[in-house]
Coordinates of C-alpha atoms (C1' of nucleotides) in Angstrom, one line a residue:
Chain A
M25 CA 0.3 0.0 0.4
K26 CA 2.0 3.3 -1.4
R27 CA 1.2 6.3 1.3
R28 CA -0.4 9.2 0.9
I29 CA 2.1 12.3 0.0
E30 CA 0.0 15.5 -0.2
I31 CA 0.2 17.6 -2.6
A32 CA 2.6 20.8 -1.3
E33 CA 5.2 18.6 -0.6
V34 CA 4.5 17.2 -4.2
L35 CA 5.2 20.8 -5.2
K36 CA 7.7 21.3 -3.0
N37 CA 9.6 18.3 -3.3
P38 CA 8.7 17.0 -6.3
T39 CA 9.4 13.5 -7.5
L40 CA 10.0 12.9 -11.0
N41 CA 9.3 9.5 -13.6
E42 CA 8.0 8.3 -9.4
S43 CA 4.7 7.0 -9.2
I44 CA 2.7 8.8 -5.3
L45 CA -0.4 8.5 -4.7
V46 CA -2.5 12.0 -4.2
K47 CA -5.8 11.9 -2.5
G48 CA -8.0 15.8 -2.2
W49 CA -11.6 17.8 -4.3
V50 CA -11.9 17.7 -7.8
R51 CA -11.7 21.5 -8.1
A52 CA -12.2 21.1 -11.9
F53 CA -12.0 18.5 -14.4
R54 CA -11.6 19.2 -17.9
S55 CA -11.7 18.2 -21.7
N56 CA -12.9 15.1 -20.0
R57 CA -9.5 14.9 -19.2
F58 CA -7.4 17.4 -16.6
I59 CA -7.9 17.5 -13.5
A60 CA -6.7 20.2 -10.6
L61 CA -7.3 18.6 -7.7
N62 CA -6.9 20.1 -4.7
D63 CA -5.9 18.4 -0.7
G64 CA -6.4 22.5 1.3
S65 CA -2.1 21.5 2.3
T66 CA -2.1 24.3 0.1
I67 CA -3.8 26.6 -2.3
N68 CA -2.3 25.4 -5.3
N69 CA -3.8 22.2 -7.3
I70 CA -1.7 19.3 -8.4
Q71 CA -3.4 18.3 -12.1
V72 CA -4.0 15.0 -13.3
V73 CA -4.4 13.7 -16.1
V74 CA -6.3 11.2 -17.2
D75 CA -6.8 8.8 -19.7
F76 CA -10.6 8.6 -20.1
E77 CA -10.4 5.6 -22.1
K78 CA -8.8 3.6 -19.9
F79 CA -11.2 4.1 -16.7
P80 CA -14.8 2.4 -16.7
E81 CA -17.6 5.6 -18.1
S82 CA -19.7 5.0 -14.3
L83 CA -15.9 6.2 -13.0
V84 CA -15.3 9.4 -14.7
K85 CA -18.8 10.0 -14.6
N86 CA -18.1 10.6 -11.2
I87 CA -14.8 13.3 -10.9
G88 CA -17.6 15.5 -10.8
F89 CA -16.9 19.5 -8.5
H90 CA -15.6 18.6 -5.4
A91 CA -15.9 15.0 -5.8
C92 CA -13.5 13.2 -3.4
L93 CA -10.9 11.0 -4.7
A94 CA -7.8 9.0 -4.6
I95 CA -5.5 9.2 -7.3
T96 CA -2.6 6.7 -8.1
G97 CA 0.0 8.2 -10.2
K98 CA 3.5 8.8 -11.8
L99 CA 5.1 12.7 -11.4
V100 CA 5.9 13.9 -14.9
E101 CA 6.4 17.0 -15.9
S102 CA 3.7 19.3 -17.4
Q103 CA 2.9 19.2 -21.5
G104 CA 1.3 22.1 -20.6
S105 CA 1.5 25.3 -20.1
G106 CA -0.1 26.2 -16.6
Q107 CA 1.6 24.3 -14.2
A108 CA 5.3 23.0 -13.7
M109 CA 4.3 19.4 -13.2
E110 CA 1.3 17.0 -13.4
I111 CA 0.5 12.8 -12.9
L112 CA -0.5 10.4 -15.3
A113 CA -3.3 8.6 -13.3
E114 CA -2.7 5.2 -13.6
E115 CA -5.8 4.2 -10.5
I116 CA -8.4 7.2 -9.5
E117 CA -11.0 5.9 -6.6
V118 CA -14.1 7.8 -5.8
L119 CA -13.9 8.1 -2.4
G120 CA -16.7 10.4 -2.3
S121 CA -18.9 10.9 -5.2
T122 CA -21.0 14.5 -5.4
N123 CA -24.5 14.8 -6.2
L124 CA -24.6 18.1 -8.6
E125 CA -27.8 18.1 -8.5
T126 CA -29.1 19.5 -5.0
Y127 CA -24.5 20.9 -4.1
P128 CA -25.3 24.8 -3.8
L129 CA -21.5 25.6 -5.0
Q130 CA -20.8 25.6 -8.1
P131 CA -17.5 26.6 -9.8
K132 CA -17.9 30.5 -10.6
A133 CA -17.7 33.6 -8.0
Q134 CA -20.9 33.2 -6.0
S135 CA -21.9 35.8 -2.9
M136 CA -20.3 36.2 0.4
E137 CA -23.2 36.0 1.7
F138 CA -25.5 32.4 -0.2
L139 CA -21.6 31.2 0.9
R140 CA -22.2 32.1 4.7
E141 CA -25.2 30.5 4.5
K142 CA -23.4 27.1 3.8
A143 CA -20.7 27.7 6.0
H144 CA -20.5 23.5 6.6
L145 CA -19.2 24.0 2.6
R146 CA -17.0 27.5 2.2
M147 CA -13.9 26.0 3.4
R148 CA -13.9 24.3 0.2
T149 CA -13.6 27.3 -1.2
N150 CA -10.6 29.0 -2.7
T151 CA -11.6 32.2 -1.3
F152 CA -12.0 31.1 2.4
S153 CA -9.6 28.4 2.0
A154 CA -7.2 31.5 1.3
V155 CA -8.9 33.0 4.0
F156 CA -9.1 30.2 6.8
R157 CA -5.5 29.1 6.3
I158 CA -4.4 32.2 6.7
R159 CA -6.7 33.3 9.9
H160 CA -4.2 29.7 12.0
A161 CA -0.8 31.5 10.9
V162 CA -2.2 35.0 12.2
A163 CA -3.2 33.7 15.7
F164 CA 0.6 30.3 15.1
A165 CA 2.0 34.3 14.7
V166 CA 0.7 35.4 17.3
N167 CA 1.9 33.1 19.5
K168 CA 5.9 32.6 18.2
Y169 CA 6.0 37.1 18.6
F170 CA 4.8 36.6 21.9
N171 CA 6.8 33.2 23.0
D172 CA 10.3 34.7 21.2
K173 CA 9.7 38.0 23.5
G174 CA 9.5 36.3 26.5
Y175 CA 5.6 36.4 27.4
Y176 CA 3.1 33.8 28.9
Y177 CA 0.5 32.4 27.2
M178 CA -2.1 33.1 29.8
H179 CA -5.4 31.3 30.4
T180 CA -8.0 33.7 31.9
P181 CA -11.3 32.0 32.8
I182 CA -13.9 32.2 30.3
I183 CA -17.1 32.5 32.7
T184 CA -16.7 35.5 34.6
G185 CA -18.2 36.2 38.3
S186 CA -17.8 40.5 37.7
D187 CA -20.0 42.5 35.8
A188 CA -17.9 45.3 35.8
E189 CA -15.2 44.5 33.2
G190 CA -17.1 48.4 31.5
A191 CA -16.6 46.1 28.0
G192 CA -20.4 46.3 26.9
E193 CA -23.3 43.6 27.0
M194 CA -23.4 40.1 28.3
F195 CA -24.4 36.5 28.3
H196 CA -25.7 35.1 31.6
V197 CA -24.3 31.9 32.0
T198 CA -27.1 29.9 34.5
A199 CA -27.8 26.8 34.9
F200 CA -31.4 27.2 36.4
E201 CA -34.2 25.5 34.0
T202 CA -35.3 28.2 31.8
N203 CA -38.4 29.9 34.4
K204 CA -37.7 27.0 36.8
A205 CA -35.5 29.3 38.4
P206 CA -35.7 29.3 42.2
L207 CA -36.0 33.4 43.5
D208 CA -35.8 35.4 46.5
E209 CA -37.7 37.1 49.3
N210 CA -37.4 40.1 46.5
G211 CA -38.6 38.3 43.0
E212 CA -35.4 38.2 41.6
V213 CA -33.2 35.3 40.4
D214 CA -31.8 34.2 43.4
Y215 CA -28.5 33.3 42.4
K216 CA -27.5 31.9 45.6
K217 CA -28.7 28.8 44.5
D218 CA -27.4 28.2 42.0
F219 CA -24.2 26.9 40.4
F220 CA -21.4 28.8 40.8
G221 CA -23.2 30.6 44.4
K222 CA -23.4 33.8 42.5
A223 CA -24.6 35.1 38.6
T224 CA -21.7 34.5 36.4
N225 CA -21.0 35.8 32.8
L226 CA -19.7 34.9 29.4
T227 CA -16.6 36.9 29.8
V228 CA -16.0 40.8 27.4
S229 CA -12.8 40.9 28.1
G230 CA -9.8 38.9 30.2
Q231 CA -7.8 42.7 31.7
L232 CA -8.3 42.4 34.1
Q233 CA -6.9 38.2 35.2
A234 CA -4.5 39.3 33.1
E235 CA -3.5 42.1 35.0
I236 CA -3.7 40.0 37.9
G237 CA -0.5 37.3 35.9
A238 CA 1.4 40.2 35.0
L239 CA 2.3 41.7 37.9
A240 CA 3.7 37.8 38.8
L241 CA 5.3 37.1 35.7
G242 CA 6.5 40.7 34.3
K243 CA 4.8 40.1 30.5
V244 CA 1.5 37.5 30.0
Y245 CA -0.5 37.9 27.0
T246 CA -4.6 36.1 27.3
F247 CA -6.2 34.9 23.1
G248 CA -9.3 33.1 23.4
P249 CA -12.7 34.2 23.1
T250 CA -13.9 36.3 24.5
F251 CA -18.5 37.5 24.0
R252 CA -20.4 40.5 23.3
A253 CA -24.6 41.3 24.1
E254 CA -24.7 43.9 21.9
K255 CA -27.2 44.0 19.0
S256 CA -24.7 45.2 16.8
N257 CA -25.4 45.0 13.2
T258 CA -21.9 46.3 11.2
S259 CA -19.6 44.4 9.2
R260 CA -17.0 44.7 12.0
H261 CA -18.8 43.6 15.0
L262 CA -19.8 38.9 16.0
A263 CA -21.2 38.6 19.1
E264 CA -18.0 35.7 19.4
F265 CA -14.4 36.5 18.7
W266 CA -11.4 36.0 19.7
M267 CA -8.8 39.2 21.9
I268 CA -5.3 39.1 22.3
E269 CA -4.9 41.0 25.3
P270 CA -0.9 41.8 26.3
E271 CA -0.4 43.1 29.9
I272 CA 2.9 43.7 30.8
A273 CA 4.9 45.5 34.0
F274 CA 6.9 48.8 34.6
A275 CA 5.8 49.9 31.2
D276 CA 3.8 52.9 30.6
I277 CA 1.5 53.8 27.7
H278 CA 4.4 55.1 25.1
D279 CA 6.2 50.9 25.4
D280 CA 2.1 49.9 24.6
M281 CA 2.1 52.3 21.7
D282 CA 5.6 50.9 21.2
L283 CA 3.9 47.0 21.6
A284 CA 1.0 47.7 19.6
E285 CA 2.6 49.4 16.6
D286 CA 5.0 46.4 16.5
F287 CA 3.7 43.3 17.5
S288 CA 1.0 44.7 14.3
K289 CA 4.1 45.2 12.0
Y290 CA 4.6 41.1 12.7
L291 CA 2.0 39.2 12.7
I292 CA 0.9 41.7 8.7
N293 CA 5.2 40.4 7.4
Y294 CA 4.4 37.0 9.1
I295 CA 1.4 36.6 6.0
L296 CA 3.6 38.4 3.6
D297 CA 7.3 36.0 5.1
N298 CA 5.0 32.4 4.7
Y299 CA 2.1 32.8 3.1
P300 CA 2.1 34.8 -1.2
D301 CA 0.3 32.1 -2.6
D302 CA -3.0 32.9 -0.5
L303 CA -2.1 36.4 -0.4
K304 CA -2.3 36.8 -3.6
I305 CA -5.9 34.5 -4.4
L306 CA -6.8 37.2 -2.5
N307 CA -4.8 39.8 -3.7
D308 CA -6.6 39.2 -7.5
R309 CA -9.4 38.0 -6.6
I310 CA -10.3 42.1 -4.7
A311 CA -8.0 44.0 -8.3
K312 CA -11.3 41.4 -10.6
M313 CA -14.0 42.4 -8.2
E314 CA -13.1 46.6 -8.4
Q315 CA -13.2 46.1 -12.0
N316 CA -16.2 47.6 -12.1
M317 CA -15.7 49.2 -9.1
K318 CA -15.6 53.6 -9.9
K319 CA -12.3 54.7 -9.1
E320 CA -13.1 56.3 -6.1
E321 CA -15.0 53.2 -4.7
R322 CA -11.7 50.7 -4.8
R323 CA -9.1 51.0 -3.0
P324 CA -6.1 53.2 -3.6
M325 CA -3.7 50.2 -2.9
G326 CA -3.5 47.4 -3.6
L327 CA -4.5 43.8 -1.0
I328 CA -0.2 43.3 -0.9
D329 CA 1.0 46.9 -1.4
T330 CA -1.2 48.6 0.9
L331 CA 0.0 45.6 4.2
R332 CA 4.3 46.2 2.4
F333 CA 3.1 50.2 2.7
V334 CA 2.9 49.3 6.3
V335 CA 4.8 47.5 7.4
D336 CA 7.6 50.1 6.0
N337 CA 6.3 53.4 7.0
D338 CA 5.1 54.2 11.1
F339 CA 2.3 54.5 12.4
E340 CA 0.8 58.2 12.9
R341 CA 0.7 59.3 16.6
I342 CA -1.4 62.0 17.2
T343 CA -2.9 63.3 20.7
Y344 CA -7.2 63.9 20.9
T345 CA -6.5 66.8 21.4
E346 CA -4.3 67.2 17.9
A347 CA -7.2 65.0 16.6
I348 CA -9.7 67.4 17.2
N349 CA -8.2 70.0 16.4
I350 CA -7.4 68.5 12.9
L351 CA -10.6 67.6 12.1
R352 CA -11.9 71.2 12.9
S353 CA -9.2 72.8 10.2
S354 CA -9.8 70.1 7.6
K355 CA -12.0 70.7 4.6
P356 CA -15.1 69.0 5.2
Y357 CA -15.2 70.2 8.5
K358 CA -15.5 73.2 7.5
K359 CA -17.8 72.4 4.1
G360 CA -19.6 70.9 6.8
R361 CA -19.0 67.4 5.0
F362 CA -19.7 64.9 9.3
E363 CA -22.3 64.6 10.4
Y364 CA -21.1 64.8 14.3
E365 CA -20.1 67.5 15.9
V366 CA -16.1 67.5 16.8
E367 CA -16.1 69.3 19.9
W368 CA -13.0 68.2 22.5
G369 CA -14.7 65.7 24.9
K370 CA -16.6 64.2 22.5
D371 CA -16.0 60.5 21.3
L372 CA -14.1 60.4 18.0
Q373 CA -17.5 59.6 15.2
S374 CA -16.4 56.8 12.8
E375 CA -16.8 59.6 10.5
H376 CA -14.2 60.9 12.0
E377 CA -12.0 58.2 12.1
R378 CA -12.4 57.2 8.7
W379 CA -10.9 61.0 6.7
L380 CA -8.2 60.4 9.7
V381 CA -6.6 57.7 8.4
E382 CA -7.6 57.2 4.8
K383 CA -7.4 60.7 3.8
K384 CA -5.3 62.4 5.6
F385 CA -2.4 60.7 6.5
K386 CA -3.3 56.8 4.4
K387 CA -1.4 54.9 7.1
P388 CA -2.9 53.1 10.8
V389 CA -3.1 56.1 13.3
I390 CA -2.8 55.8 17.1
V391 CA -5.0 58.5 18.7
V392 CA -3.4 58.7 22.7
D393 CA -4.3 61.0 25.9
Y394 CA -8.4 61.0 25.2
P395 CA -10.2 63.1 27.6
K396 CA -11.5 60.7 31.1
D397 CA -14.9 60.7 30.3
I398 CA -14.8 59.1 27.5
K399 CA -12.8 56.4 29.0
A400 CA -12.9 52.6 30.3
F401 CA -12.0 53.3 35.1
Y402 CA -8.7 51.8 35.4
M403 CA -7.1 54.1 32.6
R404 CA -4.9 56.2 34.4
M405 CA -5.0 59.8 34.3
N406 CA -2.5 61.8 32.8
D407 CA -0.7 64.8 34.8
D408 CA -3.5 67.6 33.3
D409 CA -6.0 65.9 35.1
K410 CA -8.6 65.5 32.3
T411 CA -7.1 63.1 30.2
V412 CA -6.2 59.2 30.6
A413 CA -3.2 57.6 29.1
A414 CA -5.5 55.2 26.6
M415 CA -4.7 54.7 23.0
D416 CA -6.7 53.7 19.8
V417 CA -5.0 51.6 16.5
L418 CA -6.9 52.6 13.7
F419 CA -6.7 51.1 11.0
P420 CA -7.8 51.8 6.8
G421 CA -11.5 50.6 6.4
I422 CA -11.9 48.5 9.4
G423 CA -11.2 51.8 12.0
E424 CA -10.0 50.3 15.8
V425 CA -8.4 47.4 15.4
I426 CA -6.4 47.7 18.7
G427 CA -7.4 49.6 21.9
G428 CA -4.9 49.6 25.2
S429 CA -3.5 52.0 27.6
Q430 CA -1.4 52.9 30.9
R431 CA -3.2 51.1 33.8
E432 CA -3.8 53.1 36.8
E433 CA -1.3 51.5 39.4
R434 CA -2.4 54.2 42.2
L435 CA -5.3 52.5 44.9
D436 CA -6.3 56.2 45.4
F437 CA -6.5 58.0 41.9
L438 CA -8.0 54.3 41.1
Q439 CA -11.0 53.8 43.5
K440 CA -11.4 57.9 43.4
R441 CA -12.4 57.1 39.3
M442 CA -14.9 53.7 41.2
A443 CA -16.4 55.8 42.9
E444 CA -17.4 58.1 40.1
M445 CA -18.5 55.7 38.1
D446 CA -20.7 53.4 40.5
I447 CA -18.0 50.8 40.2
H448 CA -18.2 48.3 44.0
E449 CA -14.7 48.2 45.0
E450 CA -16.3 45.1 46.6
E451 CA -17.0 43.5 42.6
L452 CA -13.4 44.0 42.5
W453 CA -12.0 43.7 46.0
W454 CA -8.9 41.7 44.1
Y455 CA -8.3 44.9 41.5
T456 CA -7.9 46.6 44.2
E457 CA -5.3 44.6 45.7
L458 CA -2.6 44.3 43.1
R459 CA -2.2 48.0 43.7
K460 CA -2.8 47.8 47.7
F461 CA 0.3 44.6 47.9
G462 CA 3.8 45.5 45.1
G463 CA 1.7 47.5 42.9
C464 CA 3.5 48.8 39.8
P465 CA 2.7 51.2 36.3
H466 CA 2.1 48.6 33.7
A467 CA 0.3 49.3 30.5
G468 CA -1.2 46.3 28.3
F469 CA -4.4 46.3 25.5
G470 CA -6.6 44.3 23.3
M471 CA -6.5 44.0 19.5
G472 CA -9.7 42.2 18.2
F473 CA -7.8 39.1 15.6
E474 CA -10.8 39.2 14.0
R475 CA -10.3 42.6 12.9
M476 CA -6.9 42.1 11.6
V477 CA -7.2 38.7 10.2
L478 CA -10.1 41.3 8.0
F479 CA -7.4 43.7 6.9
I480 CA -4.7 41.2 6.2
T481 CA -7.2 38.5 4.4
G482 CA -9.0 42.1 2.6
M483 CA -12.1 40.6 3.4
T484 CA -14.7 43.3 3.8
N485 CA -17.2 41.3 7.1
I486 CA -15.7 40.2 9.8
R487 CA -18.2 37.4 9.5
D488 CA -16.0 35.7 6.1
V489 CA -12.9 35.4 8.6
I490 CA -13.7 33.4 11.1
P491 CA -15.6 29.5 10.5
F492 CA -19.1 30.0 13.2
P493 CA -20.4 33.1 13.6
R494 CA -22.2 34.5 15.8
T495 CA -24.9 37.9 15.3
P496 CA -27.9 38.4 16.7
G497 CA -30.6 36.1 15.4
S498 CA -27.4 33.5 14.1
A499 CA -26.3 30.6 15.2
E500 CA -26.3 28.4 12.8
F501 CA -24.0 25.6 12.4
Chain B
rG15 C1' -31.5 50.3 19.7
rC16 C1' -32.1 53.7 15.4
rC17 C1' -31.7 53.8 9.6
rU18 C1' -31.4 53.0 5.1
rC19 C1' -32.0 49.6 1.0
rA20 C1' -32.6 44.6 -0.8
rA21 C1' -36.0 39.7 -2.1
rU22 C1' -37.7 36.6 -8.9
rA23 C1' -34.7 29.7 -12.0
rG24 C1' -29.9 26.0 -8.5
rC25 C1' -26.2 30.9 -8.6
rU26 C1' -25.1 36.1 -10.1
rC27 C1' -29.4 39.3 -11.8
rA28 C1' -32.7 41.8 -16.4
rG29 C1' -37.7 42.8 -16.0
rU30 C1' -39.9 50.0 -19.4
rU31 C1' -45.7 53.6 -17.0
rG32 C1' -49.1 47.7 -13.4
rG33 C1' -51.0 45.0 -19.7
rU34 C1' -51.1 39.0 -23.6
rU35 C1' -47.3 32.9 -22.6
rA36 C1' -41.8 36.4 -16.1
rG37 C1' -36.1 36.7 -19.3
rA38 C1' -30.3 36.0 -20.1
rG39 C1' -25.5 34.6 -18.2
rC40 C1' -23.1 31.1 -15.3
rG41 C1' -25.1 25.6 -12.7
rG42 C1' -27.6 20.9 -13.8
rC43 C1' -28.8 16.8 -17.3
rG44 C1' -27.9 14.1 -22.4
rG45 C1' -24.5 14.9 -26.7
rA46 C1' -19.0 16.0 -29.2
rC47 C1' -14.2 17.0 -27.9
rU48 C1' -6.6 13.4 -26.3
rG49 C1' -3.2 19.1 -23.6
rU50 C1' -7.6 22.3 -21.2
rU51 C1' -5.8 26.5 -17.4
rA52 C1' -13.3 30.3 -15.1
rA53 C1' -11.9 24.8 -20.6
rU54 C1' -14.8 24.7 -25.5
rC55 C1' -19.5 23.9 -29.3
rC56 C1' -24.0 21.7 -29.5
rG57 C1' -28.9 20.4 -27.1
rU58 C1' -32.4 20.3 -22.8
rA59 C1' -35.5 20.4 -18.9
rG60 C1' -35.9 24.1 -14.5
rG61 C1' -40.3 29.5 -11.1
rU62 C1' -45.5 29.1 -4.6
rC63 C1' -42.1 36.1 -8.5
rC64 C1' -39.9 35.6 -0.1
rA65 C1' -44.9 35.6 3.4
rA66 C1' -50.1 37.4 4.3
rG67 C1' -53.9 40.6 3.6
rG68 C1' -54.6 45.6 0.9
rU69 C1' -56.2 48.9 -4.1
rU70 C1' -57.4 47.7 -9.0
rC71 C1' -60.4 44.8 -14.9
rA72 C1' -55.4 44.0 -14.5
rA73 C1' -49.9 43.1 -9.9
rG74 C1' -43.2 40.5 -10.4
rU75 C1' -44.3 46.1 -10.2
rC76 C1' -48.8 50.1 -6.5
rC77 C1' -49.9 49.7 -0.7
rU78 C1' -49.6 48.1 4.8
rU79 C1' -47.2 44.1 7.6
rG80 C1' -44.0 41.0 9.2
rU81 C1' -39.6 37.6 7.5
rU82 C1' -35.0 36.9 6.1
rG83 C1' -30.0 39.3 3.7
rA84 C1' -26.8 43.9 2.9
rG85 C1' -25.9 48.8 4.6
rG86 C1' -25.3 52.6 7.9
rC87 C1' -25.5 54.5 12.8
rG88 C1' -23.9 53.4 17.7
rC89 C1' -22.0 50.1 21.1
rC90 C1' -16.6 48.3 20.7
rA91 C1' -11.8 45.0 19.2

RNA sequence: GCCUCAAUAGCUCAGUUGGUUAGAGCGGCGGACUGUUAAUCCGUAGGUCCAAGGUUCAAGUCCUUGUUGAGGCGCCA
């Protein structure tokens, strides 16, 4: 019995004129003679040449789109011009045929919305196989980057007893059966009798726990699923997404920004260096799609050129106050083109961020030192007593990919902010104890993993860079 | 949560001012084809026009409600 060789290996280290065994799915069957076979190990196919008269008609009939085949044959130099080598089929076994009268996928461009409804099949397409190979690679690069720099990967809880993380609506977790939860004397659900003895939720952020790690291990990061019950209906939000949250001791906001920029560039470079073929498929797909678009709707640069440009240039760094001033002296502001007001103390709207990133600077922008009133309680107060050491990294086409801050390490400042924002210290007693016992300056950020994958793959909807998207009203598969 | 748009063949779409039997390309099916590269060529089948109600002599087309999807806003990552 011959051992199967993966197509990636065949193409990388070809053993010409030897008989080999490959297995995979049919991407195309042309001229009753040429099979393009793909096994997922690479975006590239191997061509199999079938002398159809040598095989029974019933077998040849089963070689349809996305049928699964095992093929033994001699690997030779190709006579055709589209590929370097090909396999002359000696034996063909149909492992799984496809009934094409009912199979929904077709060998042509189909809409992202349609394919999203076929999440169990869409990974077989060129676009999605490329996206999910790259998603894997970005995840690997995240771990490699931090490991190589001496960070420890820390697993923070998925179920949390704290509802004060302040990052959005939470999904409740309970072992009670619906409508059978015991009530207390006030008629409220008595969570003391629930599994954990208290009300619990799915985590919206691992940051507060990551701070525990940073203040013991020095440098840690979390990388895990995160849940937000916001009914966000946009191409940039998911109810279940993955977040990367490094947290570092003895670091200030500038170290934090340096890390965010270096880390982002590392991830992009890792894909540019290791997945050029998948990137090219995605690059060409976008170029083709944009052929029919008006010039002003097209991207200023192709996908690969955009990624190169981002890693080759410094991110723009401006303070929130500078951003406000730049916006107020901008053409669209003067001409009244912005829908929302630009005013110190108010958060930058999407349209403002987009103008700064896409029109003014044309590259990623880090905005730092936001007004304290629009930011979370744990962010470190600046000396001006008006702003906090918080930063957002904004990317073209996506907006906020990273949000971070230097954390408030001074107990009295922290307690004051918590009181102002009505956060009870009893609930976060362990968090304030980190300041009471051996605290130190520290900082960190959260990167939306899918948003980064969105940027690197050039996809336009976040639901298309996670295998099984969870959005309001949708939890199929 | 708010706003806007859309839903017609398996897919992507066209369908004029409300007017005869709802069209195309791709895909499927049948056939041809021994160097194809989104193969090509010939033939063929395929429709609850999202759902319910309404206006009208007449509705794919107009109105109401609902469902689903997309986009924008807010929230954020």
